[in-house]
Backbone as a chain_set.jsonl record, in Angstrom:
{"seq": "XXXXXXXXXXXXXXXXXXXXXXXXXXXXXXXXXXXXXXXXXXXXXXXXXXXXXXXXXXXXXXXXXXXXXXXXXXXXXXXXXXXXXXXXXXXXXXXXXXXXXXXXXXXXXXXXXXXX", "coords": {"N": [[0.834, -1.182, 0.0], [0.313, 2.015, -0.845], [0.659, 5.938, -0.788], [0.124, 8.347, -3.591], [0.922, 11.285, -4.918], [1.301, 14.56, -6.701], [3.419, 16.745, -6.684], [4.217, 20.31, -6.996], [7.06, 22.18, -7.839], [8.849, 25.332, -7.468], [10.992, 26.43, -9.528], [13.276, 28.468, -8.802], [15.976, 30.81, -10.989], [18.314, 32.504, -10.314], [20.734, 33.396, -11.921], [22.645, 35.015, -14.575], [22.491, 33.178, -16.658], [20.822, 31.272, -19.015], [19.558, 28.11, -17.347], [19.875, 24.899, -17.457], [18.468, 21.665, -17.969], [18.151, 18.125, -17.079], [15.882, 15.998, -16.181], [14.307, 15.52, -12.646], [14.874, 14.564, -8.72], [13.465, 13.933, -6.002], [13.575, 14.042, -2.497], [11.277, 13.921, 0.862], [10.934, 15.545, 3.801], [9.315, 15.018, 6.751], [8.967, 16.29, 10.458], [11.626, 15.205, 10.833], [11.785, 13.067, 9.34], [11.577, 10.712, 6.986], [9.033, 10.784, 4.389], [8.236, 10.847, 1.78], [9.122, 10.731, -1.709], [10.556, 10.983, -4.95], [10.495, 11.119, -8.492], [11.591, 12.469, -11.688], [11.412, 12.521, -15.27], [11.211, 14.751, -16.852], [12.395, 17.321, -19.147], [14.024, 20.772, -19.815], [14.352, 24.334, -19.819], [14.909, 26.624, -17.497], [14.868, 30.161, -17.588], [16.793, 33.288, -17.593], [17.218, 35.01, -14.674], [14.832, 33.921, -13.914], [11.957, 31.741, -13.497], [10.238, 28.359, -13.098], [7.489, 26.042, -13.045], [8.066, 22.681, -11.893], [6.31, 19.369, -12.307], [6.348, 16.504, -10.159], [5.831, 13.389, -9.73], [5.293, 11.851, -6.534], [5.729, 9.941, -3.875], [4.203, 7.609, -1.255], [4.896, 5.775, 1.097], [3.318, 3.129, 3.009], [3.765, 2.59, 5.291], [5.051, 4.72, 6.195], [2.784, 6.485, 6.604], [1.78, 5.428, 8.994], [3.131, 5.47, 10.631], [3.775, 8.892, 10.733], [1.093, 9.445, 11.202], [0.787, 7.911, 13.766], [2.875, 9.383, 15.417], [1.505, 12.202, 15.15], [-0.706, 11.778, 16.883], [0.383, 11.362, 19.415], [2.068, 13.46, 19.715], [3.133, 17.126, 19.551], [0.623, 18.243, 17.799], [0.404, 21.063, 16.35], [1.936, 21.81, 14.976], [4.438, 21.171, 12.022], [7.836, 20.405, 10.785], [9.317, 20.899, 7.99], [11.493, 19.201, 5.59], [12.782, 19.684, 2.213], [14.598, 18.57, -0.086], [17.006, 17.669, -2.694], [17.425, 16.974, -6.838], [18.642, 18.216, -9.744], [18.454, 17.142, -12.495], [21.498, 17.696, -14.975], [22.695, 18.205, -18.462], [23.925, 16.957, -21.15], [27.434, 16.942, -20.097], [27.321, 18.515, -17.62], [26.558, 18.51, -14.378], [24.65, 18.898, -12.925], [22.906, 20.663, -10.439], [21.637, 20.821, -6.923], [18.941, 21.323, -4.646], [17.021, 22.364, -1.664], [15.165, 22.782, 0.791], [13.508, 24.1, 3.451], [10.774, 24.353, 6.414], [8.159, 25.694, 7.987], [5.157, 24.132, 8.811], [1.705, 25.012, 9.238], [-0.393, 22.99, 11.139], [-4.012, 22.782, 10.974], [-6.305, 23.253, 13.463], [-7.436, 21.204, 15.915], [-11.189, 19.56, 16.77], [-12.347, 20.453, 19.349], [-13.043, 17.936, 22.539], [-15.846, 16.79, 22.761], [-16.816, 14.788, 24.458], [-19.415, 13.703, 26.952]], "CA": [[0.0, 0.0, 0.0], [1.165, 3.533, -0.389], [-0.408, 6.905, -1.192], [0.737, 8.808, -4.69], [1.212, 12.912, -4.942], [1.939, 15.442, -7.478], [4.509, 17.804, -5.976], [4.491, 21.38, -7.691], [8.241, 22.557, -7.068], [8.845, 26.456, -8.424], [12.314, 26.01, -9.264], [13.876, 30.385, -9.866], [17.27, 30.722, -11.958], [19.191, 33.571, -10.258], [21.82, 33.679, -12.673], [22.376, 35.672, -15.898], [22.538, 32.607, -18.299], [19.842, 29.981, -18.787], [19.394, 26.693, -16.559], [18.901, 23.985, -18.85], [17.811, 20.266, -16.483], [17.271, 17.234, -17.319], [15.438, 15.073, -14.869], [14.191, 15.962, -11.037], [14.728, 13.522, -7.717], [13.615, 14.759, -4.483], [12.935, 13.598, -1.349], [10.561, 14.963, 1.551], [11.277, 14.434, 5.33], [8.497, 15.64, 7.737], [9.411, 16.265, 11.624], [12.739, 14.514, 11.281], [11.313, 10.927, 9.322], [11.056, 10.532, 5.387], [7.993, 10.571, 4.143], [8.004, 10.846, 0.66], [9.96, 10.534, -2.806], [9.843, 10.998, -6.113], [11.693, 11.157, -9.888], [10.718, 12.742, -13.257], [12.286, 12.588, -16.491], [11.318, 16.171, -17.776], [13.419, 18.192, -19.086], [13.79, 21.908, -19.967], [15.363, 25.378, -19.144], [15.015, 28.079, -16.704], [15.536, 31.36, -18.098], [17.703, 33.773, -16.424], [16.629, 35.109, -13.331], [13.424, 33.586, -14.445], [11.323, 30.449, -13.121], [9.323, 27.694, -13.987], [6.807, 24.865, -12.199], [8.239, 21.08, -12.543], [5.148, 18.96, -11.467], [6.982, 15.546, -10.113], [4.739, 12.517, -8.687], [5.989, 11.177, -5.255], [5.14, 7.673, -3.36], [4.39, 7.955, 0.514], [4.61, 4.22, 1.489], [2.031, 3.067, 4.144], [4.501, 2.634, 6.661], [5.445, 6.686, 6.495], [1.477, 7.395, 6.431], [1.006, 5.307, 9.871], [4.505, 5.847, 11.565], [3.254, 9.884, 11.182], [0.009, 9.313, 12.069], [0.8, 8.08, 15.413], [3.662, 10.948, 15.663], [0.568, 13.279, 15.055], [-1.553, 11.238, 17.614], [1.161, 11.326, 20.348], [2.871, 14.421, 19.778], [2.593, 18.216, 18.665], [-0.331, 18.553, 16.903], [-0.55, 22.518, 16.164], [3.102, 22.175, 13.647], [5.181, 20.044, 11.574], [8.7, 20.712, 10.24], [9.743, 19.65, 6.277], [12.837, 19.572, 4.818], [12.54, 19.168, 0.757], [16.033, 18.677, -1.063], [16.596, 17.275, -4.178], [18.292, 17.488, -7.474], [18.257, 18.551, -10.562], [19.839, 16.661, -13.581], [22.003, 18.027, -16.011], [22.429, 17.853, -19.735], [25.506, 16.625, -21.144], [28.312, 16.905, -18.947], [26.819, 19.001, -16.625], [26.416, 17.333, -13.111], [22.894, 19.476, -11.961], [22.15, 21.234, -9.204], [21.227, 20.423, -5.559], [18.71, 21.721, -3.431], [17.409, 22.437, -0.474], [14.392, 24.047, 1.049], [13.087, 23.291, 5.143], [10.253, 25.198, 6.734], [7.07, 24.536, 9.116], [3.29, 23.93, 8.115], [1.078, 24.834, 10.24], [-1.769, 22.181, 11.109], [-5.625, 22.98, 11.525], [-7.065, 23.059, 14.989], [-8.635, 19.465, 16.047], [-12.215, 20.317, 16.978], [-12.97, 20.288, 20.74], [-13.491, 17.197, 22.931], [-17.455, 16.951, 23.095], [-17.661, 13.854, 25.486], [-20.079, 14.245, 28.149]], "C": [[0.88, 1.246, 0.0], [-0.041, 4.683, -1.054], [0.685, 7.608, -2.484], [0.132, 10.007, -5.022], [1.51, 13.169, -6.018], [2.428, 16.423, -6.646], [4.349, 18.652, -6.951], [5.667, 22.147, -7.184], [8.425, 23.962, -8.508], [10.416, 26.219, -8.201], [12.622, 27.988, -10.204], [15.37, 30.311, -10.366], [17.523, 32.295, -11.348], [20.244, 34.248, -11.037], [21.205, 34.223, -13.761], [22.493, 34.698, -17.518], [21.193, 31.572, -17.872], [20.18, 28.947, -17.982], [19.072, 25.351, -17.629], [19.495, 22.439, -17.629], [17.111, 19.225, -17.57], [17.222, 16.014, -16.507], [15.557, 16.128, -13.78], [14.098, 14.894, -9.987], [14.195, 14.458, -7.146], [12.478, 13.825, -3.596], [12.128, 14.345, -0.158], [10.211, 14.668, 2.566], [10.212, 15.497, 6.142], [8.54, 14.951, 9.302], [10.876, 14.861, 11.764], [12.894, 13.437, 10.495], [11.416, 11.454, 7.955], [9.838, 9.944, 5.381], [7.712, 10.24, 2.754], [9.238, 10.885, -0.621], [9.286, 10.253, -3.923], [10.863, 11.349, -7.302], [10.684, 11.23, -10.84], [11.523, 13.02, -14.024], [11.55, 13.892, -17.191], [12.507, 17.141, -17.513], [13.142, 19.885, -19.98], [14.934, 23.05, -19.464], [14.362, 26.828, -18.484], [15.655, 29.109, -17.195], [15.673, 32.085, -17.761], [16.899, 34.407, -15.742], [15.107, 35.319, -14.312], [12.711, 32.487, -13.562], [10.417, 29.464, -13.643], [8.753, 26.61, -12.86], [7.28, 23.543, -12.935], [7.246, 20.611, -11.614], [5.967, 17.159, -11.162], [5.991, 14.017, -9.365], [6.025, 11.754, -7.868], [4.821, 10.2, -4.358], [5.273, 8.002, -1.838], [4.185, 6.474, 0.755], [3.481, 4.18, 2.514], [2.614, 2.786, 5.359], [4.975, 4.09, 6.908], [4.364, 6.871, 6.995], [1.319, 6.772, 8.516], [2.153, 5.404, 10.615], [4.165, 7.746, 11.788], [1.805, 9.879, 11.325], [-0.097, 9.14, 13.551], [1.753, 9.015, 15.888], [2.28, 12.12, 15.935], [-0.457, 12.737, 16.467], [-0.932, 11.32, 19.456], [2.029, 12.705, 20.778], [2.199, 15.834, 18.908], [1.868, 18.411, 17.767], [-0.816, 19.744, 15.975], [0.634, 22.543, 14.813], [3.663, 20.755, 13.22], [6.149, 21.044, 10.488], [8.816, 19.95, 9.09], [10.704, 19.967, 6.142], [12.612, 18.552, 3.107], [13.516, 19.362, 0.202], [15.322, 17.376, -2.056], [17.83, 17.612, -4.95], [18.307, 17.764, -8.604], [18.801, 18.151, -11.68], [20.36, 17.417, -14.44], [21.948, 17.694, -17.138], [24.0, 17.939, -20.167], [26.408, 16.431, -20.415], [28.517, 17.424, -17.603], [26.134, 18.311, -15.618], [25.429, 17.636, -12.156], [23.54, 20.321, -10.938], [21.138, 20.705, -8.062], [20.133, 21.595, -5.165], [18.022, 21.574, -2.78], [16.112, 23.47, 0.37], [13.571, 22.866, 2.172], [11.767, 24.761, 5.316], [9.25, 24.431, 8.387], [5.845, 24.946, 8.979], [2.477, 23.855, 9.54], [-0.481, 24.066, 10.539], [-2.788, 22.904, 11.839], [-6.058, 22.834, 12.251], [-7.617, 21.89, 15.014], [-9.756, 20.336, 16.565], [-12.105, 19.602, 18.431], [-13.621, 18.896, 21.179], [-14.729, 16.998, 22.705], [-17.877, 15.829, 23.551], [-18.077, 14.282, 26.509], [-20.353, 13.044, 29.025]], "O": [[1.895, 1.441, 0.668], [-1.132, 4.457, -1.577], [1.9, 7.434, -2.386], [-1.04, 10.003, -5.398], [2.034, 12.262, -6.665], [1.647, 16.923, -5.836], [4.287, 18.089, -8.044], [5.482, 22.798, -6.155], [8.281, 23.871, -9.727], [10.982, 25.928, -7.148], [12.391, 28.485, -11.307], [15.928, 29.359, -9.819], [16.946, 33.233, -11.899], [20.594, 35.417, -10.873], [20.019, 34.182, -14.086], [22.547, 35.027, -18.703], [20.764, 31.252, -16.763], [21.403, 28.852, -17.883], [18.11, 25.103, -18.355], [20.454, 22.301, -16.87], [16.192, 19.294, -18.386], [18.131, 15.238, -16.213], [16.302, 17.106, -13.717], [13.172, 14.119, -10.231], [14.274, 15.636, -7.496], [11.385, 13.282, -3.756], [12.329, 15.56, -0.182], [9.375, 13.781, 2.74], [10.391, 16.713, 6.08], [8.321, 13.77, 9.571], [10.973, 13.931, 12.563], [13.89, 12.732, 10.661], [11.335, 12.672, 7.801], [9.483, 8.962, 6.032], [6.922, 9.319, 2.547], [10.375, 11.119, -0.209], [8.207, 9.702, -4.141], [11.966, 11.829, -7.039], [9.608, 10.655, -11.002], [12.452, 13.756, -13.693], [11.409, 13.726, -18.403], [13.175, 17.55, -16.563], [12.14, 20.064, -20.673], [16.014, 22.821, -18.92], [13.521, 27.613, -18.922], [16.883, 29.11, -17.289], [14.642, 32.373, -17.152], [15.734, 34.442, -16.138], [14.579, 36.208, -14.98], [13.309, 32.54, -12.487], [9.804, 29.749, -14.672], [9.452, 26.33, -11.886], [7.056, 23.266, -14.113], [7.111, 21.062, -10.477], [6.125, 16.573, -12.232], [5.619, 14.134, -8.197], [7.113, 11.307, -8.231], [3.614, 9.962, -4.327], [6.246, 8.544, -1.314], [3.049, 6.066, 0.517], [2.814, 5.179, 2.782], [1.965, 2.751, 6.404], [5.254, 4.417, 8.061], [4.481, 7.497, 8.048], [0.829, 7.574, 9.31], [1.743, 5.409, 11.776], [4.276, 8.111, 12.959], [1.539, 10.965, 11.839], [-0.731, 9.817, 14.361], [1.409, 9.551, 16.942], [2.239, 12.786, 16.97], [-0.961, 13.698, 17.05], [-1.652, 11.33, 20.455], [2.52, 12.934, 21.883], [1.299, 15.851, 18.068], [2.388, 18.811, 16.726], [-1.775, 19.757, 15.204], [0.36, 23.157, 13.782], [3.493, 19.653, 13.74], [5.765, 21.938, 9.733], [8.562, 18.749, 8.992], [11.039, 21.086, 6.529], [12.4, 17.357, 2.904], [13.588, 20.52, -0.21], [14.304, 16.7, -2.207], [18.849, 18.153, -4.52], [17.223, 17.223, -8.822], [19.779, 18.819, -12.016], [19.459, 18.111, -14.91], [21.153, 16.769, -17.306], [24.921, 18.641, -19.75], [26.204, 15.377, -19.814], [29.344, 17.117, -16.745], [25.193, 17.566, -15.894], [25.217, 17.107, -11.065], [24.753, 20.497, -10.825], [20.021, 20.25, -8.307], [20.461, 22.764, -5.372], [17.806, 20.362, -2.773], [16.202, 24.693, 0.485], [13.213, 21.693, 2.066], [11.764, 25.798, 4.653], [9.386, 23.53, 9.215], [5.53, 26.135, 9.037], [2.531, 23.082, 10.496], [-1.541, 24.573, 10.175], [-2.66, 23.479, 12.92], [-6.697, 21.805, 12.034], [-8.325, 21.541, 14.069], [-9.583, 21.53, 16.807], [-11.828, 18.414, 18.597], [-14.577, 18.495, 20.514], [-14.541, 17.16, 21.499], [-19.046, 15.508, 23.332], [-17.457, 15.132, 27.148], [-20.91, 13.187, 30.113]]}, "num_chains": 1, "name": "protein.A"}
């Protein structure tokens, strides 16, 4: 069993020449654990300090979904930390680009006990 995502990753080109990629990995660790992963064979270019959306599908096994489930059941319920790296393939001899992006999502209030 597992569950299956489309990831929308805005990938920006700081530099003054084009980005040109081929292929995307990336992995996606929530509160500390891996949760997710994923690989796409598109390819393309980023144009200078420009950007573009790669849409990548990623695989959450069913042992991630119920290993954070009981994390969520046992522990901090109001946040959750991600860290999303990755990489970016190159074209020809070019060896990609890494990266690298952490934050923290903030979860939706549970609704109020209401046993009486």
């Amino acid at each position: 069993m597992e569950a299956r995502f489309a990831v929308q990753l805005r990938i920006q080109n700081h530099g003054e020449k084009p980005l040109d990629y081929d292929g995307v990995a990336l992995d996606l660790d929530l509160r500390g654990m891996s949760f997710a992963s994923g690989v796409s064979d598109q390819r393309g270019t980023i144009p200078r300090f420009g950007e573009t959306i790669i849409t990548v599908p990623v695989t959450v096994p069913a042992t991630a979904i119920i290993r954070h489930a009981f994390g969520l059941a046992t522990g901090d319920r109001t946040r959750a930390d991600y860290q999303l790296y990755g990489r970016l393939g190159g074209t020809g001899l070019s060896i990609g680009r890494s990266f690298d992006s952490s934050g923290e999502i903030t979860l939706p209030a549970l609704p109020p006990d209401e046993t009486q």
